[in-house]
Amino acid sequence: MKNNVNRELPEKWMQKWDYQGYQSSQTGNPVIQRVAPKVHVSTGDGKVVDSLEQLVPKLVHNGMTISFHHHFRNGDFVFNQVMRVIIDAGIQDLTLAPSSLTDVMNDIVIEAIQKGTVTQITSSGMRGSLGDFVSHGHLKNPVIFRSHGGRARAIEDGDLRIDVAFLGVPNADRLGNANGMAGQAVFGSLGYALMDAQYANQVVLLTDNLVAYPNTPASIKQTQVDYVVPVAQVGDPDKIGSGATRFTKDPKELKIASLVNEVITHSPYFQDGFSFQTGSGGAALAVTRYLRQSMLDHHFQAAFALGGITKPTTDLLNEGLVRKIMDVQDFDRGAAESMQTNPKQQEIDASWYADPNNKGAMVDQLDIAILSALEVDTQFNVNVMSGSDGVIRGAIGGHQDAAHAKLTIICAPLVRGRIATIVPAVTTIVTPGDSIDVVVTEYGIAINPRRSDLMAALQQIPGVPVLSIAELQALAQKKVGQPQPLTFTEQTVALIEYRDGTIIDQIKAVQD
Amino acid sequence: MKNNVNRELPEKWMQKWDYQGYQSSQTGNPVIQRVAPKVHVSTGDGKVVDSLEQLVPKLVHNGMTISFHHHFRNGDFVFNQVMRVIIDAGIQDLTLAPSSLTDVMNDIVIEAIQKGTVTQITSSGMRGSLGDFVSHGHLKNPVIFRSHGGRARAIEDGDLRIDVAFLGVPNADRLGNANGMAGQAVFGSLGYALMDAQYANQVVLLTDNLVAYPNTPASIKQTQVDYVVPVAQVGDPDKIGSGATRFTKDPKELKIASLVNEVITHSPYFQDGFSFQTGSGGAALAVTRYLRQSMLDHHFQAAFALGGITKPTTDLLNEGLVRKIMDVQDFDRGAAESMQTNPKQQEIDASWYADPNNKGAMVDQLDIAILSALEVDTQFNVNVMSGSDGVIRGAIGGHQDAAHAKLTIICAPLVRGRIATIVPAVTTIVTPGDSIDVVVTEYGIAINPRRSDLMAALQQIPGVPVLSIAELQALAQKKVGQPQPLTFTEQTVALIEYRDGTIIDQIKAVQD
């Protein structure tokens, strides 16, 4: 069977897991019965448990689904501690359902797969040795990749039922009131973890900072927490920050950022009270800087910035250029600490951020999204998941979600080294071209023909060459040539869910 | 059938509504499957609806359950507006399930009952003409009275399923982000309404203050709201405040407050880091003042104050004598405005406050509760619901919930006019004597014999006469004589739920 973006889907898994193929980026107006957890009633006394070794076998049983958050990113000390205990306890056949997997988790996940501890994974992404391992077909079941909004939807609608969530926090009291803002290993918004806290049947907090009761502000509430486990250290503060936090000097990135700024400021969405999500990384930070100047020049304020927040964005908040920050995740310590002091930086959970089956998520109200890509094809489909060698090395993150913005801009270099970014057909479709409006490269921009309004608005910007996406692709191919087609085995190693829970693509095992 | 406090229960309703009789004030450790609402998916655009007249018939249908909050108390302009439209639309057979009913709602509820619009009510309480009307048997089904924690439990466990909630707020944006802290008719914490916002299948906000999107802090979130209806005025700021806000000069109240303070300070719970709930009213405010001095004298700080918050309590927060306020409701504008500026004043919902089927509610952690009573009997059972004439004129409020404190003190004058407060048997049992520890009157205190530890601790306080509860009752009877026994018909007009959802008593129709 093929779906609406012409991708072949594996009938075995589609049937076994009762999946539908992707149809459309529009959700419509269904009425959805949400689900709720089982609550183990207590007075709240006796939640503090010193030994993970004693607690884990009481809670985690063969076949269960367990979860973690990835707010500590590569500074995470929690995941390895818990998984070590789970593996050593001999527990089998678990579904691992973290909000995402970071590189520091790779070794132990591979070990858990090899020992039969983990037989199924759902995540936003994976990279490095784990991506390679899975891409070679070593996991029993295909990984299910979901966007952050898609994970929220799956949890709220009952597609992903978490038995036990293990959530690291930089502070908590003895009943489990906790936030991400104070302590040694602060990461700011608990946005993704709030889903697990609200919906998991049992919630275990791990903290290196047991504070006086009652701990406020309580992002995670005592009413959601079953156990609190004191540990030596939940994270390495120096490794929590992700990506570039300094202004790029790369001329290609600066060129792209400048073109993105031109596209934004010439679009009909750039007006007082507009909204944007820029994300992290060198080009994104550069866009934020250019955008700041444009806002000053036009005397515009943004109604809100969304995301994935960095210090340059909280600086805009302090400067009054951004009125509110809606904050599901903080990419650096500056942004994390700002949330503690600035009430205009509102913590939001992944549902509020992007669950498509909602009464309006933030992304539904978003004007402008700046997103990256590993590949974009001539149908404007975007791949942020698999490399040009077909190996899993990415994460959906909020890509499908933020692409729901009124103006979605993909910024990417035309080529990376000897590899084209703009291609005839992406290796893996993550975000459908249907929701992409403009592609910006250092050689010029391509506008989705679906958007004739933008064609008109952006056609005549001085210094901004407008090409067709086919022309961009041809230009890339001219530079790097036509690569050998990839070869895969027949084994499906991953399914890519669209945010609405349909399947937009699969990833097959690589053939070395 | 009789329950564990020896009250006869109406078999017809116990069977029809599948109720159990009250057994114990201890909840134990059940595992409870919670429920979740149906979500009507949208992008969030188009929520603002100008006309209640057009909206109500679309949402409210015969036989549904509708709800309101009572945070505006007697300054409420929302309830009457909505009920007028519902009655005029000819809708029938509704269950009215507000967090409570205040006097300004009485006339239209009576009209709604008379016209068949409302055939069932569940509430924390009712007073005045409505209490009189119901006590005379004019409602088709018995009213179900629930405590605030009991209502939260009923909502979360699925006993009370709300189809449409109409919630007035002093500010909201076009998607429904709202709080109770800013605007003309501020009431502070949205604690009770947060249950409706989270669990009702459809949520309609009414506001007189449509603010820029996105509105923060968002106590009610856009993900919970279906419609936003702008109205001229949601409430009268001058009538939102409840009860006394000035220090009492009544010597009887001062005497009681002083004795309460002696009981507290001589109890084992009075130490640095203790916690308390004092509530509103003259004696409560006086207790807070005495307690302040005792805390200063002993260099003690309270870890938290809970409740029902008044300005004298937020003053303690600002003074540093209280470290945190856990705030489910604000009784005056001072307390409401303090929540906006002081991050140590944490808004909590009714579940966190007092749902007994929880992973630890605030009341489970509460050391000392000061509560009032219409009647206390020689088994320490308390009535806060029916008058000495048997007519409904009260509200459970958080009475059953806060009585879960480690030290629950009932303060009440021995007699009120010609009516005894301490009686052989209360007219209606609301809070079981099992959870009451000390009764304080202006003539002395009585300690529940169950609490031999308190007997020892409180026996020898200079100036604090300790009597048995029977002695207090005899003293009251000596002063006012023995009243004629009340006569009731066989019709059950109300059931009193204990907070765990069992039935602790019934109220029968009065015989004039």
Coordinates of N, CA and C in Angstrom, one line a residue, chain A residues 178-318:
Chain A
A178 N 8.0 19.6 41.7 CA 9.3 19.8 41.0 C 9.2 20.8 39.9
N179 N 10.4 21.4 39.6 CA 10.4 22.2 38.3 C 11.8 22.1 37.8
G180 N 12.0 22.6 36.6 CA 13.3 22.5 35.9 C 14.2 23.7 36.0
M181 N 13.8 24.6 36.9 CA 14.4 26.0 36.9 C 15.5 26.2 37.9
A182 N 15.5 25.5 39.1 CA 16.4 25.7 40.1 C 17.2 24.5 40.4
G183 N 18.5 24.7 40.8 CA 19.4 23.6 41.1 C 20.6 23.6 40.3
Q184 N 21.4 22.5 40.3 CA 22.7 22.5 39.6 C 22.4 22.2 38.1
A185 N 21.6 21.2 37.8 CA 21.4 20.8 36.4 C 20.1 21.3 35.9
V186 N 20.0 22.6 35.8 CA 18.7 23.2 35.3 C 18.6 23.2 33.8
F187 N 17.4 22.9 33.4 CA 17.1 22.9 31.9 C 15.9 23.7 31.6
G188 N 15.3 24.4 32.6 CA 14.2 25.3 32.3 C 12.9 24.5 32.1
S189 N 12.2 24.7 31.0 CA 10.9 24.1 30.8 C 10.9 22.6 30.9
L190 N 9.9 22.0 31.6 CA 9.8 20.6 31.6 C 8.8 20.1 30.6
G191 N 8.6 20.9 29.5 CA 7.5 20.7 28.6 C 7.2 19.3 28.1
Y192 N 8.3 18.6 27.7 CA 8.0 17.2 27.2 C 7.7 16.3 28.4
A193 N 8.4 16.4 29.5 CA 8.2 15.6 30.7 C 6.8 15.7 31.3
L194 N 6.2 16.9 31.1 CA 4.9 17.1 31.7 C 3.8 16.1 31.2
M195 N 4.0 15.7 30.0 CA 3.1 14.7 29.4 C 3.2 13.4 30.2
D196 N 4.4 12.9 30.4 CA 4.7 11.7 31.2 C 4.1 11.8 32.6
A197 N 4.4 13.0 33.2 CA 4.0 13.2 34.6 C 2.4 13.1 34.7
Q198 N 1.8 13.6 33.7 CA 0.3 13.7 33.7 C -0.3 12.3 33.4
Y199 N 0.3 11.6 32.5 CA -0.4 10.4 31.9 C 0.1 9.1 32.3
A200 N 1.4 9.0 32.8 CA 1.9 7.7 33.1 C 1.2 7.1 34.4
N201 N 1.1 5.8 34.4 CA 0.4 5.2 35.5 C 1.2 5.3 36.8
Q202 N 2.5 5.3 36.7 CA 3.4 5.5 37.8 C 4.5 6.4 37.4
V203 N 4.8 7.4 38.3 CA 5.8 8.4 38.0 C 6.9 8.4 39.1
V204 N 8.1 8.2 38.7 CA 9.3 8.2 39.6 C 10.1 9.4 39.2
L205 N 10.3 10.3 40.2 CA 11.3 11.4 40.0 C 12.6 11.0 40.5
L206 N 13.7 11.4 39.8 CA 15.0 11.3 40.4 C 15.6 12.7 40.5
T207 N 16.2 13.0 41.7 CA 16.7 14.3 41.8 C 17.9 14.3 42.7
D208 N 18.8 15.3 42.4 CA 20.0 15.5 43.3 C 19.8 16.7 44.2
N209 N 18.6 17.1 44.4 CA 18.3 18.3 45.1 C 16.9 18.2 45.8
L210 N 16.9 17.5 46.9 CA 15.6 17.3 47.6 C 15.4 18.6 48.5
V211 N 14.4 19.4 48.2 CA 14.2 20.7 48.8 C 13.0 20.6 49.8
A212 N 12.8 21.7 50.6 CA 11.8 21.7 51.6 C 10.4 21.6 50.9
Y213 N 9.5 21.0 51.6 CA 8.1 20.9 51.2 C 7.3 22.1 51.7
P214 N 6.4 22.6 50.9 CA 6.1 22.3 49.5 C 7.0 23.2 48.6
N215 N 7.5 22.5 47.5 CA 8.3 23.1 46.5 C 7.5 23.8 45.5
T216 N 7.8 25.1 45.3 CA 7.0 25.9 44.2 C 8.0 26.7 43.5
P217 N 7.7 27.1 42.2 CA 6.5 26.7 41.5 C 6.6 25.2 41.1
A218 N 5.5 24.5 41.1 CA 5.5 23.1 40.9 C 5.0 22.9 39.4
S219 N 6.0 22.6 38.5 CA 5.6 22.3 37.2 C 5.1 20.8 37.1
I220 N 5.8 19.9 37.8 CA 5.3 18.6 38.1 C 4.7 18.7 39.5
K221 N 3.6 18.1 39.7 CA 2.8 18.3 41.0 C 2.8 17.0 41.8
Q222 N 2.8 17.1 43.1 CA 2.7 15.9 43.9 C 1.6 15.0 43.6
T223 N 0.6 15.5 43.0 CA -0.6 14.7 42.7 C -0.3 13.7 41.5
Q224 N 0.9 13.9 40.9 CA 1.3 13.1 39.7 C 2.4 12.1 40.0
V225 N 3.0 12.2 41.2 CA 4.3 11.5 41.5 C 4.1 10.4 42.5
D226 N 4.6 9.2 42.2 CA 4.5 8.1 43.1 C 5.8 8.0 44.0
Y227 N 6.9 8.2 43.4 CA 8.2 8.0 44.2 C 9.2 9.1 43.8
V228 N 10.0 9.4 44.8 CA 11.1 10.4 44.6 C 12.4 9.7 45.1
V229 N 13.3 9.6 44.1 CA 14.6 8.9 44.4 C 15.7 9.9 44.4
P230 N 16.4 10.1 45.6 CA 17.5 11.0 45.6 C 18.7 10.3 44.9
V231 N 19.4 11.0 44.1 CA 20.6 10.4 43.4 C 21.7 11.5 43.5
A232 N 23.0 11.0 43.3 CA 24.1 11.9 43.5 C 24.1 13.1 42.5
Q233 N 23.7 12.8 41.3 CA 23.7 13.9 40.3 C 22.8 13.5 39.1
V234 N 21.9 14.4 38.7 CA 21.0 14.1 37.7 C 21.5 14.5 36.3
G235 N 22.5 15.4 36.3 CA 23.0 15.8 35.0 C 24.2 16.7 35.1
D236 N 24.9 16.8 33.9 CA 26.1 17.6 33.8 C 25.7 19.0 33.3
P237 N 25.7 20.0 34.1 CA 25.2 21.3 33.6 C 25.9 21.8 32.3
D238 N 27.2 21.4 32.2 CA 28.0 21.9 31.0 C 27.5 21.2 29.7
K239 N 26.8 20.1 29.8 CA 26.5 19.4 28.6 C 25.0 19.4 28.3
I240 N 24.2 20.2 29.1 CA 22.8 20.3 28.9 C 22.5 21.2 27.7
G241 N 23.3 22.3 27.6 CA 23.1 23.2 26.5 C 23.3 22.5 25.2
S242 N 22.5 22.8 24.2 CA 22.7 22.1 22.9 C 23.0 23.1 21.8
G243 N 23.8 22.7 20.9 CA 24.0 23.4 19.7 C 24.7 24.7 19.9
A244 N 24.8 25.5 18.9 CA 25.6 26.8 19.0 C 24.8 27.8 19.8
T245 N 25.6 28.5 20.6 CA 25.0 29.6 21.4 C 25.6 30.9 21.0
R246 N 26.7 30.8 20.2 CA 27.3 32.1 19.8 C 27.0 32.4 18.3
F247 N 27.0 33.6 18.0 CA 26.7 34.1 16.7 C 27.6 33.5 15.7
T248 N 27.1 32.9 14.6 CA 27.9 32.2 13.6 C 28.8 33.2 12.8
K249 N 30.0 32.8 12.4 CA 30.7 33.6 11.5 C 30.8 32.9 10.1
D250 N 30.2 31.8 10.0 CA 30.2 31.0 8.7 C 29.4 31.9 7.7
P251 N 30.1 32.3 6.6 CA 29.5 33.2 5.6 C 28.2 32.5 5.0
K252 N 28.3 31.2 4.8 CA 27.1 30.5 4.2 C 25.9 30.6 5.1
E253 N 26.1 30.3 6.4 CA 25.0 30.4 7.4 C 24.5 31.9 7.5
L254 N 25.4 32.8 7.4 CA 25.0 34.2 7.5 C 24.2 34.6 6.3
K255 N 24.6 34.1 5.1 CA 23.9 34.4 3.9 C 22.5 33.8 4.0
I256 N 22.4 32.6 4.4 CA 21.0 32.0 4.5 C 20.2 32.7 5.5
A257 N 20.8 33.1 6.7 CA 20.0 33.8 7.7 C 19.5 35.1 7.2
S258 N 20.4 35.8 6.4 CA 20.0 37.1 5.9 C 18.8 36.9 4.9
L259 N 18.9 35.9 4.0 CA 17.8 35.6 3.1 C 16.5 35.2 3.8
V260 N 16.6 34.4 4.9 CA 15.4 34.1 5.7 C 14.8 35.4 6.2
N261 N 15.6 36.3 6.7 CA 15.1 37.5 7.2 C 14.4 38.3 6.1
E262 N 14.9 38.3 4.9 CA 14.3 39.0 3.8 C 12.9 38.4 3.5
V263 N 12.9 37.1 3.5 CA 11.6 36.4 3.3 C 10.6 36.7 4.3
I264 N 11.0 36.7 5.6 CA 10.1 37.0 6.7 C 9.6 38.4 6.5
T265 N 10.5 39.4 6.4 CA 10.1 40.8 6.4 C 9.2 41.2 5.2
H266 N 9.4 40.4 4.1 CA 8.5 40.7 2.9 C 7.3 39.9 2.9
S267 N 7.1 39.0 3.9 CA 5.9 38.2 3.9 C 4.7 39.0 4.5
P268 N 3.5 38.6 4.2 CA 2.4 39.3 4.8 C 2.3 39.1 6.3
Y269 N 3.1 38.1 6.9 CA 2.9 37.8 8.3 C 3.8 38.7 9.2
F270 N 4.7 39.4 8.6 CA 5.6 40.3 9.3 C 4.8 41.6 9.6
Q271 N 4.3 41.7 10.8 CA 3.5 42.9 11.2 C 3.6 42.9 12.8
D272 N 3.2 44.0 13.3 CA 3.2 44.1 14.8 C 2.2 43.0 15.3
G273 N 2.7 42.2 16.3 CA 1.9 41.1 16.9 C 2.1 39.8 16.2
F274 N 3.1 39.7 15.3 CA 3.4 38.4 14.7 C 4.0 37.4 15.6
S275 N 4.2 36.2 15.2 CA 4.8 35.2 16.1 C 5.8 34.3 15.3
F276 N 6.8 33.8 16.0 CA 7.8 33.0 15.3 C 8.4 31.9 16.2
Q277 N 8.9 30.9 15.5 CA 9.8 29.9 16.1 C 11.0 29.8 15.3
T278 N 12.2 30.0 15.9 CA 13.4 29.9 15.2 C 14.3 28.7 15.5
G279 N 14.1 28.1 16.7 CA 14.9 26.9 17.0 C 16.3 27.2 17.4
S280 N 17.2 26.2 17.3 CA 18.5 26.4 17.8 C 19.5 26.2 16.6
G281 N 20.8 26.3 16.8 CA 21.7 26.2 15.7 C 22.2 27.5 15.2
G282 N 23.3 27.5 14.5 CA 24.0 28.7 14.1 C 23.1 29.6 13.2
A283 N 22.5 29.0 12.2 CA 21.6 29.9 11.3 C 20.4 30.4 12.0
A284 N 19.9 29.6 12.9 CA 18.7 30.1 13.7 C 19.0 31.3 14.5
L285 N 20.2 31.2 15.2 CA 20.6 32.3 16.1 C 20.8 33.6 15.2
A286 N 21.4 33.3 14.0 CA 21.7 34.5 13.2 C 20.4 35.1 12.7
V287 N 19.4 34.2 12.4 CA 18.1 34.7 12.0 C 17.5 35.6 13.1
T288 N 17.6 35.1 14.3 CA 17.1 35.9 15.4 C 17.7 37.3 15.5
R289 N 19.0 37.3 15.2 CA 19.7 38.6 15.3 C 19.2 39.6 14.2
Y290 N 19.1 39.0 12.9 CA 18.6 39.8 11.8 C 17.2 40.3 12.1
L291 N 16.4 39.4 12.6 CA 15.0 39.7 12.8 C 14.8 40.8 13.9
R292 N 15.7 40.7 14.9 CA 15.7 41.7 15.9 C 15.9 43.1 15.3
Q293 N 16.8 43.2 14.4 CA 17.0 44.5 13.7 C 15.8 44.9 12.9
S294 N 15.3 44.0 12.2 CA 14.1 44.3 11.4 C 12.9 44.8 12.3
M295 N 12.8 44.1 13.4 CA 11.7 44.5 14.3 C 11.9 45.9 14.8
L296 N 13.2 46.2 15.2 CA 13.5 47.6 15.6 C 13.2 48.6 14.5
D297 N 13.6 48.3 13.3 CA 13.4 49.2 12.1 C 12.0 49.5 11.9
H298 N 11.1 48.4 12.0 CA 9.7 48.6 11.7 C 8.9 48.9 12.9
H299 N 9.5 49.0 14.1 CA 8.7 49.2 15.3 C 7.7 48.2 15.6
F300 N 8.1 46.9 15.3 CA 7.2 45.8 15.5 C 7.6 45.0 16.7
Q301 N 6.6 44.6 17.5 CA 6.8 43.6 18.5 C 6.2 42.3 18.1
A302 N 6.8 41.2 18.5 CA 6.2 39.9 18.3 C 5.3 39.6 19.5
A303 N 4.1 39.0 19.1 CA 3.2 38.6 20.2 C 3.8 37.5 21.0
F304 N 4.4 36.5 20.3 CA 5.1 35.5 21.1 C 6.1 34.8 20.2
A305 N 7.1 34.3 20.9 CA 8.1 33.4 20.3 C 7.8 32.0 20.9
L306 N 8.0 31.0 20.1 CA 7.6 29.7 20.5 C 8.8 28.7 20.3
G307 N 8.8 27.7 21.1 CA 9.8 26.6 20.9 C 10.4 26.1 22.1
G308 N 11.4 25.4 22.0 CA 12.8 25.5 21.6 C 13.3 26.9 21.8
I309 N 13.7 27.3 23.0 CA 14.1 28.7 23.3 C 15.6 28.8 23.6
T310 N 16.2 29.9 23.1 CA 17.6 30.1 23.4 C 17.7 31.5 24.0
K311 N 18.9 31.8 24.6 CA 19.1 33.1 25.2 C 18.8 34.3 24.3
P312 N 19.3 34.2 23.0 CA 19.0 35.4 22.1 C 17.5 35.7 22.1
T313 N 16.6 34.7 22.3 CA 15.2 34.9 22.3 C 14.7 35.5 23.6
T314 N 15.3 35.0 24.7 CA 14.9 35.6 26.0 C 15.4 37.0 26.1
D315 N 16.5 37.3 25.4 CA 17.0 38.7 25.3 C 16.0 39.6 24.6
L316 N 15.4 39.1 23.6 CA 14.3 39.8 22.9 C 13.1 40.1 23.8
L317 N 12.8 39.1 24.7 CA 11.8 39.3 25.7 C 12.1 40.4 26.6
N318 N 13.3 40.4 27.1 CA 13.8 41.4 28.1 C 13.8 42.8 27.4

